[in-house]
Amino acid sequence: MPLLLFPPPPSLFPAGFKPYGFPEPRSRRPLHHAPRRRRSPEPVAVTDDIDAFTKYSGYLFEGGASSEAEFLKSYDLPSIASIYRRKPFLVLRRFLQISTAFGRWFAVRYLDSLSERSNEMFKTRAAELRAIFLELGPTFVKIAQAVSSRPDVIPPAYLAELALLQDRIAPFSTEIAFNMIEEELGQPIDMLFSEISPEPIAAASLGQVYQARLHSSGKVVAVKVQRPGVQAAISLDIFILRYIAGVIRKAGKLNTDLQAVLDEWASSLFREMDYRAEAMNGVKFRKLYGGLQDVFVPEMYLEQTSRRVLVMEWVEGKKLSEVKDLYLVEVGVYCSLSQLLDYGFYHADPHPGNLLRTSDGKLAYLDFGMMGEFRQELRDGFIQACLHLVNRDFDALSNDFVTLGLLPPTAQKDEVAKALTGVFQNAVNKGVRNISFGDLSGTLGRTMYKFKFQIPSYFSLVIRSLAVLEGIAISFDPNYKVLSSSYPWIARKVLTDSSPQLQSTLQTLLYKEGVFRIDRLESLLTESLRARTEQSLVRKEAEDIDSSKAIKQVLSFTLTEKGSFVREILMQEFAKGLDALGLATLDSVTSAAAARLPFAISYSSSLMVDEDIANLRTLNRLLHLLLRLQKNESSNSEIIYANSEGNKVVPMEEVSLVLYQMASVQDILPVLFIIPELPSESQQQLVRLPADLVGRILSRIVARSIRRIIV
């Protein structure tokens, strides 16, 4: 029955409409009424569609050569090996295709170098390499996509060519696609959709997308249909690549189990080919992260989804890599860190085609087939590693690498720490805001080889989720650093998390041999506040910042259950400082009284010890921090206070500084107007603080008096 054209409704195609989020459409045609069609009694043979994309692997679809692999429910290595060991000629043919294609390319590159034409032929060879990936099929396109978002690693000519693989894939027959929809969903297509585009809106390596309108609700949706035979082709390629990975590891004596890394990637890829799992992932992702500021996650229609057909909410927008919106990159970093370190459920394939800027300025996530799980102990280990890196604690960093599985427990940690110092020292000396994620990963190479570093299978996916965002950002801002955007979130996380492991890390970070390191707390608080204010500055540069915002955020944090651990530390340090101030004042009064007596008395005994002087200095710094936060002044504490330990200041000079700071406390009186804005629980906690502080001071005085009487 011929398709009947009709004008699309204005709501479906607004003026200037152009769908994004999937590759560029081949043409802009209106939707058609869904055709009434007879159901085919048998699935359509995939031999009807040997398209340009599967030029080399099309023979896999002939005569059911790999029908067993096509219908595997998950990545099952023994089953795949069993299938293809019975087909040695099929494996040999594919192996020769792969080796010949890449061998020929490397040969001409070598000839270019001999004839000194490498630079001249650079762009040509890049285009040839893209053509090879495309001809070899979906497995190699996915590999190319994995490296196509790193302009700091991949040469620009290659980057531009590989990026085309995200949106220039030949589609397969619409007739086959419609038959697959009917077979998978068990209904005629006109019963499912009142309208559907006559050609795919987009075609990718694993499937292609049609725009449609649901018959039941009238909502506009994207209908993704899997490319026929794709799972069989990928299974064969993985079987061959595992063999090559094993040979490379043995020949190069590598520490990393390349086959395990490939298995992890393959497992994710197989999950990506099960659209039912993808839909469930999308539902979970929407529940966890759809409520974040300026993050959009489309709705999944589970009832209209099967293993090879997915129906989801239609999303309009532009690729994040095509719009210079640094704010949304920051949103993406925040969302990625929330995925990795808050819930442990993360998007493992955030290539530019899966990240959009919607028409209303939000960051939209697409394609939830490749997801990862990050266990709690690994989340804590990742946070600890970032903290220890920024604070130059390379001994602890070597232990973190053991926790993360990068180093074996038998590694010589002292030597590792020394090597890491050499690798990271120059980077961290520039400050956390100047550390390049790409540079750090690049400079680790020799150290990793020397100390037998191993790359856990999960780690490549985690690193990729952050590296892609940095890659997108530096394509239009070469100075962008993902760690600079990540660390404020990590700082807030370690200050608020109730995990015993992270609280122990914070305790160790803030105290060295019993001495409180106020500079590190100041740095963590400052960075934590930057995470909250930087986004608004990027989006609304002209927005005035209320001078009370910073102190309000600190109060809101420290007076809640999440801030109880830090509140306990602050109360303890304030009590110690005020106690030391009282001793210093008593010393001063006693000395002054002795000096006024008519007869000479030599008074040289001081009530204060070195610990009291240190506590007095800490009180001074705490008051300074309080005033600075209230005035919302920026700080460069990691440089200013880097060498503060060991500075000798006589007690009376320190007392004068403290009294000067306390005289300025009147500057924070406007903060009192913030108190009514706080939650009732926070207000009650604030009222209890003075009594708690007095109790702590009295306890110190009593304990000191008893100790001195006994001694």
XYZ file of C-alpha atoms in Angstrom:
711
model
C 0.000 0.000 0.000
C 1.544 3.341 -0.993
C 2.399 5.860 1.695
C 0.120 8.917 1.826
C 1.911 12.196 2.424
C 0.373 14.871 4.548
C 1.622 18.176 5.987
C 3.196 17.729 9.427
C 1.528 19.567 12.309
C 3.210 22.847 13.318
C 3.917 21.515 16.811
C 5.921 18.651 15.379
C 8.128 20.682 13.040
C 8.456 24.252 14.354
C 10.054 26.919 12.211
C 13.719 26.262 11.681
C 13.365 22.772 13.139
C 16.493 20.639 12.938
C 16.858 17.484 15.020
C 20.121 16.823 16.755
C 21.442 14.234 19.111
C 21.726 11.761 16.301
C 23.762 12.029 13.084
C 22.767 14.475 10.385
C 19.618 13.411 8.479
C 19.885 12.655 4.802
C 16.820 14.711 3.901
C 14.106 16.754 5.517
C 10.827 15.087 4.639
C 7.511 15.231 6.489
C 6.252 12.293 8.507
C 3.997 9.817 6.764
C 0.921 8.089 8.046
C 2.068 4.741 9.341
C 1.335 2.270 6.513
C -0.982 -0.676 6.936
C 1.095 -3.741 6.141
C 0.725 -7.457 6.229
C 2.736 -9.113 8.936
C 5.529 -11.256 7.563
C 5.234 -14.856 8.783
C 9.023 -15.134 9.147
C 11.711 -12.603 10.073
C 13.077 -10.800 7.044
C 16.425 -12.269 5.963
C 19.237 -9.847 6.608
C 20.795 -10.873 3.293
C 18.465 -8.337 1.675
C 20.590 -5.557 3.064
C 24.307 -5.763 2.430
C 24.868 -2.023 2.707
C 27.978 0.070 2.289
C 28.632 0.102 6.009
C 28.920 -3.686 6.238
C 30.866 -3.976 3.002
C 33.536 -6.225 4.505
C 31.438 -8.074 7.091
C 28.260 -8.497 5.023
C 29.021 -12.149 4.313
C 28.293 -12.824 8.009
C 24.615 -12.390 7.217
C 24.535 -14.895 4.383
C 22.864 -18.260 4.990
C 22.739 -17.848 8.760
C 26.552 -18.095 8.973
C 26.517 -16.675 12.497
C 22.881 -16.777 13.528
C 23.855 -18.231 16.919
C 26.034 -15.227 17.727
C 23.352 -12.836 16.505
C 20.899 -13.957 19.183
C 23.181 -14.269 22.219
C 21.477 -12.572 25.168
C 24.729 -11.269 26.681
C 28.483 -11.280 26.205
C 29.333 -14.943 26.656
C 32.961 -15.587 25.720
C 32.794 -19.426 25.874
C 29.723 -19.430 23.611
C 31.328 -17.021 21.140
C 34.535 -19.093 21.087
C 32.509 -22.273 20.572
C 30.637 -20.747 17.623
C 33.660 -19.425 15.755
C 36.004 -22.316 16.436
C 33.619 -24.322 14.276
C 34.039 -21.757 11.507
C 37.844 -21.455 10.999
C 37.564 -20.207 7.416
C 35.170 -17.457 8.484
C 37.596 -16.364 11.209
C 40.585 -16.523 8.850
C 38.790 -14.456 6.229
C 37.922 -11.739 8.735
C 41.408 -11.783 10.266
C 42.949 -11.264 6.829
C 40.565 -8.371 6.141
C 41.524 -6.615 9.378
C 45.266 -7.232 9.083
C 45.358 -6.371 5.368
C 43.406 -3.145 5.799
C 45.580 -1.814 8.620
C 48.788 -3.343 7.232
C 48.324 -1.524 3.946
C 47.704 1.759 5.740
C 50.787 1.449 7.970
C 52.849 0.520 4.919
C 51.924 3.685 3.018
C 52.568 5.752 6.158
C 56.011 4.199 6.347
C 56.636 5.000 2.675
C 55.514 8.578 3.332
C 58.152 8.878 6.063
C 60.859 7.452 3.794
C 60.002 9.926 1.045
C 59.648 12.751 3.596
C 56.016 13.344 2.593
C 54.451 12.602 5.984
C 53.271 16.170 6.596
C 52.060 16.592 3.039
C 50.012 13.379 3.124
C 48.785 13.747 6.708
C 45.193 14.726 5.913
C 44.948 12.175 3.138
C 46.066 9.356 5.421
C 43.624 10.510 8.097
C 40.750 10.232 5.608
C 41.998 6.793 4.548
C 42.089 5.638 8.164
C 38.488 6.763 8.687
C 37.473 4.843 5.574
C 39.147 1.715 6.963
C 37.270 1.967 10.254
C 34.036 2.495 8.365
C 34.564 -0.450 6.013
C 35.529 -2.804 8.822
C 32.168 -2.259 10.475
C 30.587 -1.446 13.838
C 33.298 -2.773 16.168
C 35.959 -0.531 14.678
C 33.629 2.445 14.444
C 32.972 2.117 18.199
C 36.726 1.940 18.825
C 37.299 5.049 16.710
C 34.522 6.901 18.531
C 36.223 6.088 21.820
C 39.324 8.077 20.799
C 37.673 10.795 18.719
C 37.080 13.235 21.584
C 40.659 13.948 22.646
C 42.096 16.923 20.703
C 45.041 16.966 23.124
C 45.940 13.357 22.227
C 44.766 12.807 18.635
C 46.192 15.033 15.851
C 43.573 17.524 14.590
C 43.397 16.027 11.072
C 42.684 12.562 12.476
C 40.298 13.983 15.066
C 38.212 15.706 12.394
C 38.020 12.547 10.299
C 37.214 10.191 13.169
C 34.521 12.584 14.404
C 32.707 11.990 11.103
C 32.157 8.394 12.184
C 29.653 9.687 14.701
C 27.256 10.900 12.044
C 28.083 9.575 8.584
C 27.003 5.949 8.659
C 25.034 4.442 5.768
C 21.501 3.397 6.812
C 19.967 0.029 6.075
C 16.636 -0.579 4.349
C 13.563 1.057 5.865
C 11.519 -1.953 4.721
C 13.689 -4.208 6.874
C 13.518 -1.725 9.766
C 9.702 -1.580 9.690
C 9.458 -5.361 9.519
C 11.801 -5.622 12.516
C 9.637 -3.158 14.477
C 6.541 -5.259 13.806
C 8.261 -8.535 14.619
C 9.840 -7.233 17.821
C 6.795 -5.372 19.163
C 4.169 -7.823 17.892
C 1.827 -5.238 16.337
C 1.319 -3.680 12.907
C 3.222 -0.447 12.610
C 0.038 1.599 12.057
C -1.242 0.385 15.429
C 1.925 1.558 17.140
C 2.439 4.945 15.468
C 0.023 7.365 13.848
C 2.939 8.926 11.952
C 6.498 7.844 11.187
C 9.247 9.265 8.991
C 9.653 7.411 5.670
C 13.435 7.400 5.997
C 15.715 7.222 9.044
C 16.417 10.573 10.644
C 19.850 9.284 11.655
C 22.013 6.212 11.229
C 24.724 5.052 13.613
C 26.991 2.020 13.900
C 24.547 -0.108 15.910
C 21.211 1.118 14.618
C 19.201 3.905 13.062
C 16.501 6.255 14.265
C 13.074 7.227 12.971
C 10.906 10.033 14.238
C 7.352 9.011 15.004
C 4.199 9.914 16.893
C 2.755 7.371 19.326
C -0.708 6.214 18.343
C -1.792 5.916 21.981
C -0.689 9.298 23.375
C 0.254 11.453 20.385
C 3.720 12.137 21.812
C 6.646 12.614 19.443
C 9.245 9.887 19.954
C 12.506 8.546 18.584
C 12.326 4.934 17.409
C 15.727 3.251 17.376
C 16.000 0.048 15.354
C 19.064 -2.175 15.613
C 21.139 -2.844 12.528
C 20.547 -6.456 11.407
C 23.484 -8.778 11.944
C 25.434 -6.273 14.037
C 25.843 -8.560 17.054
C 27.245 -11.378 14.915
C 29.781 -9.017 13.329
C 30.893 -7.611 16.687
C 31.161 -11.083 18.231
C 33.545 -12.235 15.506
C 35.683 -9.097 15.758
C 35.974 -9.409 19.533
C 36.959 -13.065 19.179
C 39.792 -12.000 16.853
C 40.809 -8.898 18.827
C 41.100 -10.935 22.046
C 43.608 -13.175 20.319
C 45.577 -10.143 19.066
C 45.465 -8.551 22.559
C 46.923 -11.715 24.088
C 49.771 -11.764 21.550
C 50.540 -8.070 22.149
C 50.604 -8.509 25.924
C 53.021 -11.425 25.740
C 55.244 -9.809 23.126
C 55.361 -6.467 24.943
C 55.496 -8.021 28.441
C 52.712 -5.677 29.524
C 51.349 -5.658 33.070
C 47.808 -4.766 32.075
C 45.531 -7.627 31.109
C 44.476 -6.299 27.713
C 42.052 -9.158 27.227
C 40.269 -8.305 30.500
C 40.001 -4.653 29.428
C 38.593 -5.784 26.087
C 36.145 -8.114 27.853
C 34.883 -5.241 30.008
C 34.368 -3.077 26.942
C 32.729 -5.947 25.050
C 30.354 -6.642 27.954
C 29.280 -3.006 27.901
C 28.889 -3.129 24.128
C 26.662 -6.226 24.325
C 24.537 -4.550 26.981
C 24.275 -1.592 24.628
C 22.829 -3.910 21.951
C 20.025 -5.029 24.284
C 17.594 -2.148 24.028
C 15.510 -3.457 26.923
C 18.507 -3.062 29.216
C 19.182 0.370 27.714
C 15.630 1.473 28.445
C 15.907 0.314 32.062
C 19.239 2.132 32.331
C 17.576 5.269 30.994
C 14.819 5.019 33.582
C 17.363 4.623 36.384
C 19.555 7.423 35.038
C 16.561 9.762 34.792
C 15.552 8.961 38.371
C 19.039 9.579 39.767
C 20.212 12.567 37.717
C 17.231 13.987 35.839
C 16.557 16.375 38.709
C 20.008 17.967 38.665
C 20.212 21.626 37.681
C 20.119 22.022 33.877
C 20.340 18.269 33.195
C 17.735 16.660 30.933
C 17.169 12.908 30.578
C 14.531 11.749 28.071
C 11.662 9.477 29.059
C 11.781 5.810 28.042
C 8.666 3.957 26.805
C 9.179 0.470 28.210
C 5.952 -1.018 26.816
C 7.031 -0.167 23.248
C 10.617 -1.418 23.688
C 12.142 -4.811 22.894
C 15.632 -6.276 22.517
C 16.184 -4.652 19.111
C 13.695 -1.743 19.110
C 13.764 1.209 21.521
C 11.174 3.980 21.819
C 12.117 7.095 23.788
C 11.176 10.753 24.091
C 12.306 12.907 21.165
C 15.010 15.449 22.052
C 15.773 18.595 20.079
C 19.120 20.269 20.403
C 22.685 20.598 19.166
C 25.733 18.530 19.955
C 27.616 19.887 22.925
C 30.808 19.801 20.857
C 29.218 22.142 18.296
C 28.164 24.872 20.735
C 30.670 26.804 22.805
C 28.839 26.519 26.098
C 31.403 26.109 28.858
C 28.663 26.286 31.457
C 27.116 23.062 30.185
C 30.545 21.422 30.218
C 30.699 22.375 33.907
C 27.225 20.897 34.347
C 28.478 17.755 32.632
C 31.495 17.529 34.937
C 29.259 17.933 37.975
C 26.828 15.315 36.670
C 29.679 12.916 35.824
C 31.154 13.251 39.300
C 27.736 12.736 40.827
C 27.470 9.571 38.735
C 30.927 8.319 39.665
C 31.171 9.261 43.315
C 27.649 9.743 44.617
C 25.651 6.837 43.230
C 28.292 4.840 41.321
C 26.038 4.426 38.270
C 27.634 6.251 35.363
C 27.307 6.858 31.635
C 30.306 5.038 30.140
C 29.964 6.302 26.558
C 29.558 10.097 26.704
C 30.893 10.796 23.192
C 29.834 14.127 21.625
C 26.900 12.543 19.809
C 25.365 11.551 23.146
C 25.640 14.974 24.798
C 23.333 17.741 23.566
C 22.513 21.322 24.311
C 18.724 21.397 24.206
C 16.763 24.281 22.757
C 16.093 25.572 26.282
C 19.776 25.474 27.270
C 20.014 22.204 29.189
C 22.493 19.355 28.914
C 20.724 16.279 27.545
C 22.112 12.750 27.856
C 21.299 10.131 25.232
C 22.145 6.486 24.608
C 22.137 4.535 27.872
C 23.334 1.234 26.489
C 26.868 1.456 27.839
C 26.726 2.109 31.587
C 29.122 1.287 34.421
C 28.999 0.558 38.154
C 31.571 2.099 40.532
C 31.735 0.293 43.885
C 31.739 2.286 47.135
C 35.316 1.411 48.116
C 36.524 2.523 44.679
C 34.572 5.780 44.943
C 36.211 6.549 48.273
C 39.607 5.548 46.892
C 39.178 7.889 43.926
C 38.317 10.831 46.200
C 41.263 10.046 48.467
C 43.622 9.909 45.502
C 42.480 13.353 44.298
C 42.890 14.843 47.787
C 46.336 13.343 48.259
C 47.436 14.472 44.803
C 46.376 18.076 45.346
C 47.940 18.150 48.817
C 51.208 16.564 47.593
C 50.861 13.541 49.874
C 52.500 11.088 47.499
C 53.085 8.397 50.130
C 49.333 8.159 50.693
C 48.746 8.398 46.934
C 50.719 5.207 46.374
C 48.401 3.453 48.873
C 45.394 4.841 47.007
C 46.673 3.283 43.794
C 46.699 -0.094 45.560
C 43.094 0.467 46.698
C 42.058 1.353 43.160
C 43.744 -1.756 41.792
C 46.349 0.166 39.800
C 49.225 -1.248 41.833
C 49.694 -4.730 43.258
C 49.802 -4.891 47.093
C 53.397 -6.159 46.854
C 54.647 -2.981 45.141
C 57.557 -1.102 46.759
C 55.518 1.848 47.964
C 58.446 4.022 49.050
C 59.958 3.874 45.588
C 56.541 4.372 44.005
C 55.950 7.479 46.141
C 59.328 8.871 45.111
C 58.561 8.252 41.445
C 55.090 9.814 41.766
C 56.666 12.876 43.370
C 58.813 13.281 40.282
C 55.831 12.826 37.978
C 53.331 15.098 39.742
C 55.408 17.662 41.640
C 55.666 20.209 38.828
C 51.987 19.817 37.988
C 50.627 20.344 41.499
C 53.014 23.222 42.196
C 51.020 25.189 39.623
C 47.901 24.766 41.762
C 44.879 22.532 41.424
C 43.213 24.874 38.951
C 46.047 24.421 36.461
C 46.413 20.630 36.546
C 45.613 19.059 33.186
C 43.810 15.733 33.322
C 45.306 14.787 29.965
C 48.839 15.752 31.011
C 48.633 13.696 34.201
C 47.497 10.591 32.365
C 50.157 11.117 29.723
C 53.121 11.544 32.083
C 52.359 8.384 34.036
C 53.463 6.068 31.242
C 57.066 5.298 32.234
C 56.275 5.061 35.933
C 53.390 2.692 35.251
C 55.644 0.414 33.214
C 58.493 0.464 35.739
C 56.358 -0.405 38.769
C 54.079 -2.867 36.988
C 50.955 -0.709 37.110
C 47.886 -2.519 35.903
C 44.789 -0.946 34.391
C 41.655 -2.493 35.949
C 38.900 -3.207 33.478
C 36.565 -0.626 35.088
C 39.173 2.132 35.077
C 39.269 2.811 31.338
C 35.525 3.519 31.308
C 35.741 5.806 34.359
C 38.629 7.807 32.917
C 36.860 8.057 29.567
C 33.750 9.548 31.149
C 35.830 12.506 32.396
C 38.327 12.677 29.523
C 35.576 13.146 26.938
C 34.250 16.228 28.724
C 37.731 17.746 28.954
C 38.242 16.917 25.291
C 35.036 18.707 24.285
C 35.893 21.722 26.437
C 39.477 22.220 25.277
C 38.347 22.107 21.646
C 37.101 25.672 22.199
C 38.970 26.579 25.402
C 42.556 25.217 25.327
C 43.092 26.280 28.952
C 40.189 24.272 30.352
C 41.116 21.749 33.081
C 38.605 19.125 34.132
C 40.358 18.591 37.479
C 39.901 22.281 38.248
C 36.156 21.813 37.846
C 36.170 18.438 39.579
C 38.117 19.299 42.712
C 35.541 21.744 44.198
C 32.944 18.983 44.015
C 35.394 16.497 45.543
C 36.194 18.994 48.320
C 32.509 19.374 49.145
C 32.067 15.616 49.009
C 34.845 14.892 51.499
C 33.560 17.615 53.852
C 30.008 16.274 53.874
C 30.226 12.511 53.341
C 29.436 10.229 56.273
C 31.661 7.418 54.992
C 34.032 6.331 57.812
C 36.809 5.929 55.254
C 36.456 9.503 53.975
C 36.119 10.917 57.494
C 39.330 9.132 58.439
C 40.983 10.606 55.336
C 39.793 14.092 56.289
C 41.077 13.638 59.840
C 44.485 12.544 58.550
C 44.539 15.376 56.044
C 43.783 18.083 58.633
C 46.050 16.849 61.439
C 49.765 16.125 61.319
C 51.305 14.789 64.527
C 48.368 16.281 66.441
C 48.786 19.763 64.917
C 45.757 21.173 63.131
C 46.541 22.295 59.567
C 44.106 25.153 59.137
C 45.430 25.959 55.655
C 44.078 22.654 54.343
C 40.631 23.204 55.839
C 40.620 26.698 54.385
C 41.546 25.314 50.973
C 38.783 22.667 51.131
C 36.151 25.205 52.214
C 37.211 27.701 49.567
C 37.150 25.113 46.791
C 33.806 23.779 48.017
C 32.293 27.256 47.776
C 33.760 27.701 44.292
C 31.750 24.692 43.130
C 28.559 26.496 44.091
C 29.321 29.936 42.686
C 31.319 29.251 39.532
C 28.342 27.909 37.561
C 26.288 31.038 38.085
C 29.276 33.166 37.102
C 29.698 31.287 33.826
C 26.012 31.443 32.947
C 25.274 34.911 34.324
C 28.471 36.928 34.319
C 26.671 40.141 35.220
C 24.978 38.655 38.258
C 25.906 40.443 41.473
C 27.122 38.213 44.256
C 25.616 38.854 47.664
C 28.443 39.263 50.179
C 26.537 37.062 52.631
C 26.135 34.105 50.271
C 29.411 32.433 51.157
C 28.906 32.619 54.913
C 25.290 31.475 54.475
C 26.494 28.407 52.592
C 29.052 27.635 55.295
C 26.404 27.965 58.019
C 23.921 25.871 56.063
C 26.556 23.187 55.694
C 28.108 23.137 59.182
C 24.778 23.245 61.012
C 23.324 20.182 59.279
C 23.863 16.499 59.868
C 26.138 16.313 56.821
C 28.454 18.899 58.327
C 28.553 17.368 61.816
C 32.056 15.934 61.414
C 33.547 19.252 60.284
C 31.497 21.112 62.908
C 33.019 18.907 65.597
C 36.528 19.742 64.345
C 35.805 23.473 64.217
C 34.280 23.529 67.703
C 37.251 21.643 69.061
C 39.738 24.053 67.480
C 37.790 27.144 68.589
C 37.723 25.799 72.160
C 41.464 25.137 72.109
C 42.115 28.588 70.660
C 39.940 30.465 73.149
C 41.501 28.503 75.980
C 44.945 29.520 74.711
C 43.758 33.127 74.438
C 42.671 33.009 78.076
C 46.099 31.685 79.127
C 47.856 34.379 77.098
C 45.661 37.062 78.634
C 46.332 35.698 82.152
C 50.057 35.707 81.389
C 49.843 39.314 80.256
C 47.879 40.451 83.292
C 50.236 38.623 85.678
C 53.312 40.123 84.033
C 51.814 43.616 84.093
C 50.849 43.277 87.778
C 54.302 42.025 88.718
C 55.901 44.967 86.937
C 53.849 47.488 88.963
C 54.755 46.142 92.371
C 56.940 48.571 94.413
C 59.483 45.847 95.010
C 61.141 44.031 92.125
C 59.866 40.540 91.332
C 61.319 38.500 88.539
C 58.395 36.817 86.710
C 59.529 34.577 83.935
C 57.242 31.544 84.238
C 54.609 31.368 81.501
C 51.429 29.340 81.636
C 51.650 28.741 77.886
C 53.451 25.919 76.109
C 54.186 25.459 72.405
C 50.857 23.715 71.887
C 48.981 26.722 73.274
C 50.868 29.060 70.955
C 49.907 26.855 68.002
C 46.270 26.855 69.154
C 46.325 30.634 69.440
C 47.689 30.876 65.905
C 44.916 28.563 64.690
C 42.271 30.745 66.357
C 43.700 33.753 64.560
C 43.486 31.937 61.229
C 39.927 30.726 61.919
C 38.767 34.256 62.642
C 40.521 35.491 59.520
C 38.808 32.753 57.498
C 35.413 33.686 58.940
C 35.853 37.334 57.998
C 37.167 36.507 54.543
C 34.236 34.220 53.794
C 31.782 36.872 54.953
C 33.376 39.404 52.601
C 33.484 36.742 49.854
C 37.141 37.432 49.178
C 39.089 35.001 47.048
C 41.953 33.094 48.543
C 45.094 31.502 47.274
C 45.623 29.592 50.470
C 47.462 26.700 48.921
C 50.281 29.119 48.032
C 50.088 31.618 50.852
C 50.118 29.039 53.605
C 52.203 26.334 51.991
C 55.119 27.050 54.303
C 53.217 28.328 57.310
C 54.171 25.439 59.570
C 57.028 26.193 61.847
C 56.634 29.991 61.810
C 57.576 31.227 65.284
C 55.457 34.051 66.595
C 55.744 35.169 70.218
C 52.518 34.821 72.234
C 51.800 38.523 72.729
C 52.121 39.269 69.040
C 49.731 36.407 68.331
C 47.332 37.729 71.002
C 47.400 41.143 69.364
C 46.531 39.602 66.013
C 43.658 37.634 67.553
C 42.298 40.684 69.354
C 42.514 42.654 66.114
C 40.529 39.948 64.323
C 37.987 39.835 67.158
C 37.617 43.611 66.986
C 36.579 43.128 63.375
C 33.884 40.614 64.309
C 31.394 43.466 64.203
C 31.839 43.306 60.429
C 29.926 40.033 60.385
C 26.896 41.361 62.277
C 24.893 41.483 58.994
C 25.142 37.689 59.071
C 22.576 37.752 61.884
C 19.949 38.621 59.291
C 20.693 35.299 57.570
C 19.719 33.223 60.602
C 15.933 33.453 60.016
C 16.516 32.115 56.475
C 18.111 28.923 57.803
C 16.067 25.740 58.374
C 14.638 25.354 61.872
C 16.998 22.478 62.700
C 19.993 24.644 61.755
C 18.695 27.505 63.891
C 18.341 25.191 66.888
C 21.844 23.851 66.331
C 23.185 27.416 66.161
C 21.554 28.267 69.503
C 23.244 25.261 71.137
C 26.727 26.168 69.883
C 27.677 28.781 72.581
C 26.824 26.419 75.440
C 28.694 23.613 73.703
C 31.736 25.853 73.224
C 31.737 27.006 76.871
C 31.472 23.401 78.026
C 34.480 22.407 75.925
C 36.571 25.306 77.275
C 35.683 24.477 80.886
C 36.578 20.837 80.287
C 40.012 21.869 79.002
C 40.597 24.160 81.996
C 39.612 21.448 84.487
C 41.732 18.815 82.717
C 44.752 21.124 82.602
C 44.390 22.058 86.268
C 44.213 18.418 87.357
C 47.179 17.531 85.182
C 49.343 20.298 86.645
C 48.349 19.448 90.222
C 49.280 15.811 89.709
C 52.507 16.601 87.902
